Amino acid sequence: MANKVDADLEQMRNAADETDNVISELRKDSQSIDVGLFNLAQNFEGDAADNLMGFRNSFAMEAGMVQARLGDIVMALRQNIANYSETDSANAEGITGASGGSGSLADALRDGGAAREGGGFHSRGEVGGGIDSPGAARPDGEGFLSRAEANNEAPRRGAEPEEVTEWWDNLSEEQQQHILENRPENIAELDGIPFDVRNEANTALLESELSDIDTRLSDIRSQMDAMQPPEGQMDAARYRELAQEGRELTQRQDALENLQSKLDSSTQLTDQPHLLLAFDTEADNVIMSVGDPGTSAYIATYVPGTGMSMLDTDRFNTELGRSRSLVDSAELEYGVGNDTAVIMYANFENPQTVFDITNVTGGFTGEAGEAHYVTNGAEGLATFTEGLASTSDYQSHTAIGHSAGGAAVGTAAALDNFQADNLIYVGSAGAGDGVYNASDLSVDNVFSTAAPSDFINVPGLGSIGETHVHGGNVVNPSFGADFFGSDNRGNRFQMGENHRGYFDFSPDGADGDHNRGLEGMTGVMVHNDPRHPGSN
């Protein structure tokens, strides 16, 4: 009977794989037909156009139902396989079949089924639940497993980063490769997945999205060309809609191509790779690392301030450049740039304005003054640091927040699960929402720096004694941070330049172009000390 069961398992695996392939092909064909019907409908008006669009909608619904039904079949097959696998685990642990019986549960199942209460065994059909089974119930009782969970293509819903790491490490190489090739979206932003794997998954998704955008832009151009005289019939409203969609898609395309170009780049002084750890063109979010955090000894997570946008390629390049400056500074000062990784973390909604010109009441009247923009990413950032801890054997991890990003980091660092050795507030708009003392944070070593003529320090603008826009004033001694000095990068009237200049890097720094703020941050990253002597 054992051979018969193993043969059944192999047949179920093959059936599940083949059905997955059918679903994939059906999805592609359905999308192609949908685009064709949409384009065809543009050539008609009135009832004919309405009928075509109605048929298009009906087809999409029917195709979706077929795909969902096939997906249910795959899930049921995978769950039956998992049920047998669980019995093999029981066998390894020496769990017996029926109460008072002998032999393992796995052996008993191979001989006929799982143990019945009071003796005997259930049939395989009773155990498996049949082809219509929606999937196994969750251990926590919260509904049923998703298809991805049932197929072991994703960890359990709500798994902590450490559990995610364990799940991934326990997969075979074949299973890991299957997920990367067929379900990269399942792991692309999952904290606890190794960073080189996340980069591979996100790179695949980036290429796929670029391909989709290119196809859609070609379709838009064709539709707009078809409206041109003398043969075409102009629909001004529709033409404007297409033009607007084209502009938005082109902006996304430019942003993604900019991301793509960075993956093959390096810093001025090191060969550190660039890894794409998350991106979302709809939400305008991104995480990119200069260096591999999974293999580097010195890690920093850098959170930018107001104005950060992946879709604004100039601003994105500026912020990524600041991460590069920290890596290059580690090389220049201590010779460890190739063992340093700096992660630019902008995976939340960043404020885009400091001042609202319609509100002249004083202070940060724009988005940078609103609590939402320093709180909305706190839980995600804290969980990200947990994933970093579970996938890296780093020697030191330093969280760095600039401007409003400082308050965002501080808000996250007040959570119990935030994991970092050091935190540096750089020209920060406060310590964080509800944070008024360094002792409020889950970090042992807290530092702050600010240039003398940074506008962030102007009394009444945001800084008022012991408080700031968001929580405590991190440069006030009462807050309890270890303050180290930074230089003005412009003259004392160039307050904006002084606010932006903390990360300015020159490879000739050893020849006299010092940036005390950057050197202090580097000292913290590598030696937990902003005043540790470097090559300068």
Short mmCIF file of C-alpha atoms in Angstrom, two decimals, residues 21-266:
data_model
loop_
_atom_site.label_atom_id
_atom_site.label_comp_id
_atom_site.label_asym_id
_atom_site.label_seq_id
_atom_site.Cartn_x
_atom_site.Cartn_y
_atom_site.Cartn_z
CA ASN A 21 0.04 25.88 -16.05
CA VAL A 22 -3.47 25.84 -17.52
CA ILE A 23 -4.47 28.73 -15.24
CA SER A 24 -1.42 30.72 -16.32
CA GLU A 25 -2.12 30.17 -20.03
CA LEU A 26 -5.81 30.93 -19.58
CA ARG A 27 -4.95 34.16 -17.80
CA LYS A 28 -2.65 35.25 -20.65
CA ASP A 29 -5.18 34.33 -23.35
CA SER A 30 -8.00 36.04 -21.49
CA GLN A 31 -6.02 39.25 -21.18
CA SER A 32 -5.19 39.16 -24.89
CA ILE A 33 -8.83 38.62 -25.83
CA ASP A 34 -9.93 41.37 -23.43
CA VAL A 35 -7.57 43.88 -25.06
CA GLY A 36 -8.72 42.80 -28.52
CA LEU A 37 -12.40 43.23 -27.65
CA PHE A 38 -11.73 46.63 -26.10
CA ASN A 39 -9.87 47.82 -29.21
CA LEU A 40 -12.56 46.42 -31.48
CA ALA A 41 -15.29 48.26 -29.56
CA GLN A 42 -13.54 51.58 -30.20
CA ASN A 43 -14.42 51.20 -33.89
CA PHE A 44 -18.15 51.16 -33.24
CA GLU A 45 -20.78 53.44 -31.77
CA GLY A 46 -24.23 53.06 -30.29
CA ASP A 47 -25.75 49.60 -29.82
CA ALA A 48 -22.93 47.80 -31.60
CA ALA A 49 -20.32 49.30 -29.26
CA ASP A 50 -22.51 48.60 -26.22
CA ASN A 51 -23.06 45.00 -27.28
CA LEU A 52 -19.34 44.44 -27.77
CA MET A 53 -18.50 45.92 -24.38
CA GLY A 54 -21.25 43.81 -22.81
CA PHE A 55 -19.79 40.68 -24.40
CA ARG A 56 -16.33 41.76 -23.20
CA ASN A 57 -17.59 42.06 -19.62
CA SER A 58 -19.39 38.71 -19.80
CA PHE A 59 -16.30 37.02 -21.18
CA ALA A 60 -14.12 38.49 -18.43
CA MET A 61 -16.56 37.26 -15.79
CA GLU A 62 -16.75 33.74 -17.24
CA ALA A 63 -12.97 33.52 -17.66
CA GLY A 64 -12.49 34.69 -14.09
CA MET A 65 -14.92 32.08 -12.79
CA VAL A 66 -13.12 29.31 -14.68
CA GLN A 67 -9.74 30.45 -13.33
CA ALA A 68 -11.14 30.60 -9.79
CA ARG A 69 -12.65 27.11 -10.13
CA LEU A 70 -9.36 25.69 -11.40
CA GLY A 71 -7.60 27.47 -8.55
CA ASP A 72 -9.88 25.75 -6.06
CA ILE A 73 -8.98 22.41 -7.61
CA VAL A 74 -5.27 23.14 -7.29
CA MET A 75 -5.72 24.23 -3.67
CA ALA A 76 -7.59 21.02 -2.84
CA LEU A 77 -4.89 18.91 -4.48
CA ARG A 78 -2.12 20.73 -2.65
CA GLN A 79 -3.94 20.39 0.65
CA ASN A 80 -4.36 16.65 0.18
CA ILE A 81 -0.62 16.43 -0.42
CA ALA A 82 0.01 18.53 2.69
CA ASN A 83 -2.22 16.24 4.74
CA TYR A 84 -0.09 13.25 3.80
CA SER A 85 3.09 15.25 4.49
CA GLU A 86 1.84 16.08 7.98
CA THR A 87 1.41 12.39 8.67
CA ASP A 88 5.00 11.79 7.58
CA SER A 89 6.09 14.43 10.08
CA ALA A 90 4.08 12.60 12.69
CA ASN A 91 5.85 9.41 11.69
CA ALA A 92 9.24 11.06 12.21
CA GLU A 93 8.18 12.15 15.68
CA GLY A 94 6.89 8.66 16.58
CA ILE A 95 3.24 9.67 16.99
CA THR A 96 1.00 6.63 17.11
CA GLY A 97 -2.14 6.06 15.11
CA ALA A 98 -5.23 5.31 17.19
CA SER A 99 -5.42 5.64 20.91
CA GLY A 100 -3.87 2.51 22.37
CA GLY A 101 -2.85 1.27 18.90
CA SER A 102 0.58 0.59 17.51
CA GLY A 103 2.54 1.94 14.56
CA SER A 104 2.88 5.51 13.34
CA LEU A 105 0.06 7.67 12.05
CA ALA A 106 1.79 7.88 8.66
CA ASP A 107 1.95 4.09 8.37
CA ALA A 108 -1.66 3.81 9.42
CA LEU A 109 -2.74 6.31 6.79
CA ARG A 110 -0.86 4.43 4.10
CA ASP A 111 -2.74 1.32 5.18
CA GLY A 112 -6.12 2.90 4.93
CA GLY A 113 -6.53 6.34 6.46
CA ALA A 114 -6.24 8.48 9.56
CA ALA A 115 -7.22 7.21 12.96
CA ARG A 116 -10.90 7.36 13.83
CA GLU A 117 -11.89 8.40 17.31
CA GLY A 118 -12.16 5.20 19.35
CA GLY A 119 -10.28 3.02 16.87
CA GLY A 120 -10.00 2.24 13.19
CA PHE A 121 -9.12 4.64 10.40
CA HIS A 122 -10.88 7.10 8.11
CA SER A 123 -10.74 6.60 4.37
CA ARG A 124 -8.51 8.84 2.23
CA GLY A 125 -11.60 10.59 0.89
CA GLU A 126 -12.67 11.48 4.41
CA VAL A 127 -9.18 12.73 5.25
CA GLY A 128 -8.64 14.75 2.08
CA GLY A 129 -12.00 16.44 2.14
CA GLY A 130 -12.69 15.87 -1.55
CA ILE A 131 -11.98 18.02 -4.59
CA ASP A 132 -14.44 20.70 -3.47
CA SER A 133 -12.64 21.29 -0.17
CA PRO A 134 -11.89 25.01 0.25
CA GLY A 135 -8.55 24.28 1.97
CA ALA A 136 -7.50 23.42 5.47
CA ALA A 137 -8.73 25.50 8.36
CA ARG A 138 -6.13 27.89 9.81
CA PRO A 139 -4.59 26.80 13.09
CA ASP A 140 -5.75 30.10 14.60
CA GLY A 141 -9.33 29.45 13.52
CA GLU A 142 -9.40 32.55 11.30
CA GLY A 143 -11.03 31.10 8.18
CA PHE A 144 -9.17 28.99 5.65
CA LEU A 145 -5.70 28.96 4.18
CA SER A 146 -5.16 31.01 1.04
CA ARG A 147 -4.26 29.19 -2.16
CA ALA A 148 -0.65 30.40 -1.82
CA GLU A 149 -0.43 29.11 1.76
CA ALA A 150 -1.99 25.77 0.84
CA ASN A 151 0.52 25.42 -2.01
CA ASN A 152 3.35 26.38 0.35
CA GLU A 153 4.05 29.33 -1.94
CA ALA A 154 3.76 31.76 0.99
CA PRO A 155 4.14 31.55 4.76
CA ARG A 156 1.10 31.71 6.99
CA ARG A 157 -0.78 34.97 7.03
CA GLY A 158 0.57 37.29 9.72
CA ALA A 159 3.82 35.39 10.19
CA GLU A 160 6.53 37.33 12.01
CA PRO A 161 9.76 38.00 10.06
CA GLU A 162 11.63 35.31 12.01
CA GLU A 163 8.96 32.77 11.05
CA VAL A 164 9.16 33.92 7.42
CA THR A 165 12.92 33.33 7.43
CA GLU A 166 12.45 29.85 8.88
CA TRP A 167 9.73 29.05 6.30
CA TRP A 168 11.96 30.13 3.41
CA ASP A 169 15.01 28.29 4.72
CA ASN A 170 13.00 25.08 5.04
CA LEU A 171 11.92 25.11 1.39
CA SER A 172 13.87 23.05 -1.10
CA GLU A 173 15.86 24.84 -3.81
CA GLU A 174 13.26 23.68 -6.33
CA GLN A 175 10.42 25.18 -4.26
CA GLN A 176 12.27 28.46 -3.82
CA GLN A 177 12.97 28.69 -7.55
CA HIS A 178 9.34 27.87 -8.35
CA ILE A 179 8.16 30.80 -6.23
CA LEU A 180 10.73 33.18 -7.75
CA GLU A 181 9.73 32.21 -11.27
CA ASN A 182 5.96 31.92 -10.81
CA ARG A 183 4.95 33.85 -7.67
CA PRO A 184 7.57 36.60 -7.10
CA GLU A 185 4.87 38.91 -5.76
CA ASN A 186 4.43 36.57 -2.78
CA ILE A 187 7.90 37.36 -1.41
CA ALA A 188 8.99 40.65 -3.02
CA GLU A 189 8.15 42.80 0.02
CA LEU A 190 8.07 40.10 2.67
CA ASP A 191 10.19 40.96 5.70
CA GLY A 192 12.26 37.95 6.66
CA ILE A 193 13.04 36.90 3.08
CA PRO A 194 16.79 37.15 2.29
CA PHE A 195 17.57 40.47 0.64
CA ASP A 196 19.23 39.04 -2.46
CA VAL A 197 16.08 36.96 -3.02
CA ARG A 198 13.84 40.01 -2.56
CA ASN A 199 15.96 41.86 -5.09
CA GLU A 200 15.53 39.05 -7.61
CA ALA A 201 11.76 38.99 -7.06
CA ASN A 202 11.39 42.76 -7.33
CA THR A 203 13.59 42.92 -10.42
CA ALA A 204 11.31 40.40 -12.12
CA LEU A 205 8.21 42.38 -11.12
CA LEU A 206 9.82 45.61 -12.34
CA GLU A 207 10.52 44.10 -15.75
CA SER A 208 6.99 42.74 -15.93
CA GLU A 209 5.45 46.11 -15.06
CA LEU A 210 7.61 47.87 -17.64
CA SER A 211 6.41 45.39 -20.26
CA ASP A 212 2.78 45.97 -19.27
CA ILE A 213 3.22 49.74 -19.42
CA ASP A 214 4.84 49.52 -22.85
CA THR A 215 1.92 47.44 -24.14
CA ARG A 216 -0.64 49.85 -22.72
CA LEU A 217 1.17 52.92 -24.11
CA SER A 218 1.22 51.34 -27.56
CA ASP A 219 -2.50 50.70 -27.26
CA ILE A 220 -3.13 54.31 -26.20
CA ARG A 221 -1.09 55.66 -29.10
CA SER A 222 -3.04 53.48 -31.52
CA GLN A 223 -6.36 54.70 -30.19
CA MET A 224 -5.29 58.33 -30.32
CA ASP A 225 -3.93 57.94 -33.86
CA ALA A 226 -7.21 56.37 -34.94
CA MET A 227 -9.02 59.58 -33.93
CA GLN A 228 -6.84 61.77 -36.16
CA PRO A 229 -8.32 63.21 -39.38
CA PRO A 230 -8.99 62.67 -42.15
CA GLU A 231 -10.02 59.03 -41.57
CA GLY A 232 -10.56 59.18 -37.82
CA GLN A 233 -13.46 60.56 -35.84
CA MET A 234 -12.36 62.78 -32.96
CA ASP A 235 -13.86 62.19 -29.52
CA ALA A 236 -12.36 65.11 -27.62
CA ALA A 237 -13.28 63.87 -24.15
CA ARG A 238 -11.94 60.38 -24.79
CA TYR A 239 -8.80 61.83 -26.40
CA ARG A 240 -8.10 63.89 -23.26
CA GLU A 241 -8.61 60.82 -21.06
CA LEU A 242 -6.15 58.81 -23.13
CA ALA A 243 -3.62 61.64 -23.12
CA GLN A 244 -3.80 61.93 -19.32
CA GLU A 245 -3.44 58.17 -18.87
CA GLY A 246 -0.47 58.24 -21.24
CA ARG A 247 1.23 60.98 -19.23
CA GLU A 248 0.75 59.07 -15.97
CA LEU A 249 2.03 55.83 -17.48
CA THR A 250 5.04 57.61 -18.97
CA GLN A 251 5.92 59.03 -15.55
CA ARG A 252 5.74 55.54 -14.06
CA GLN A 253 7.80 54.18 -16.93
CA ASP A 254 10.49 56.81 -16.39
CA ALA A 255 10.59 56.05 -12.66
CA LEU A 256 10.91 52.30 -13.22
CA GLU A 257 13.61 52.70 -15.86
CA ASN A 258 15.46 54.95 -13.42
CA LEU A 259 15.23 52.23 -10.75
CA GLN A 260 16.41 49.66 -13.27
CA SER A 261 19.42 51.77 -14.21
CA LYS A 262 20.54 51.91 -10.58
CA LEU A 263 20.70 48.13 -10.24
CA ASP A 264 23.84 48.01 -12.35
CA SER A 265 25.54 51.01 -10.73
CA SER A 266 28.08 51.40 -7.91
#
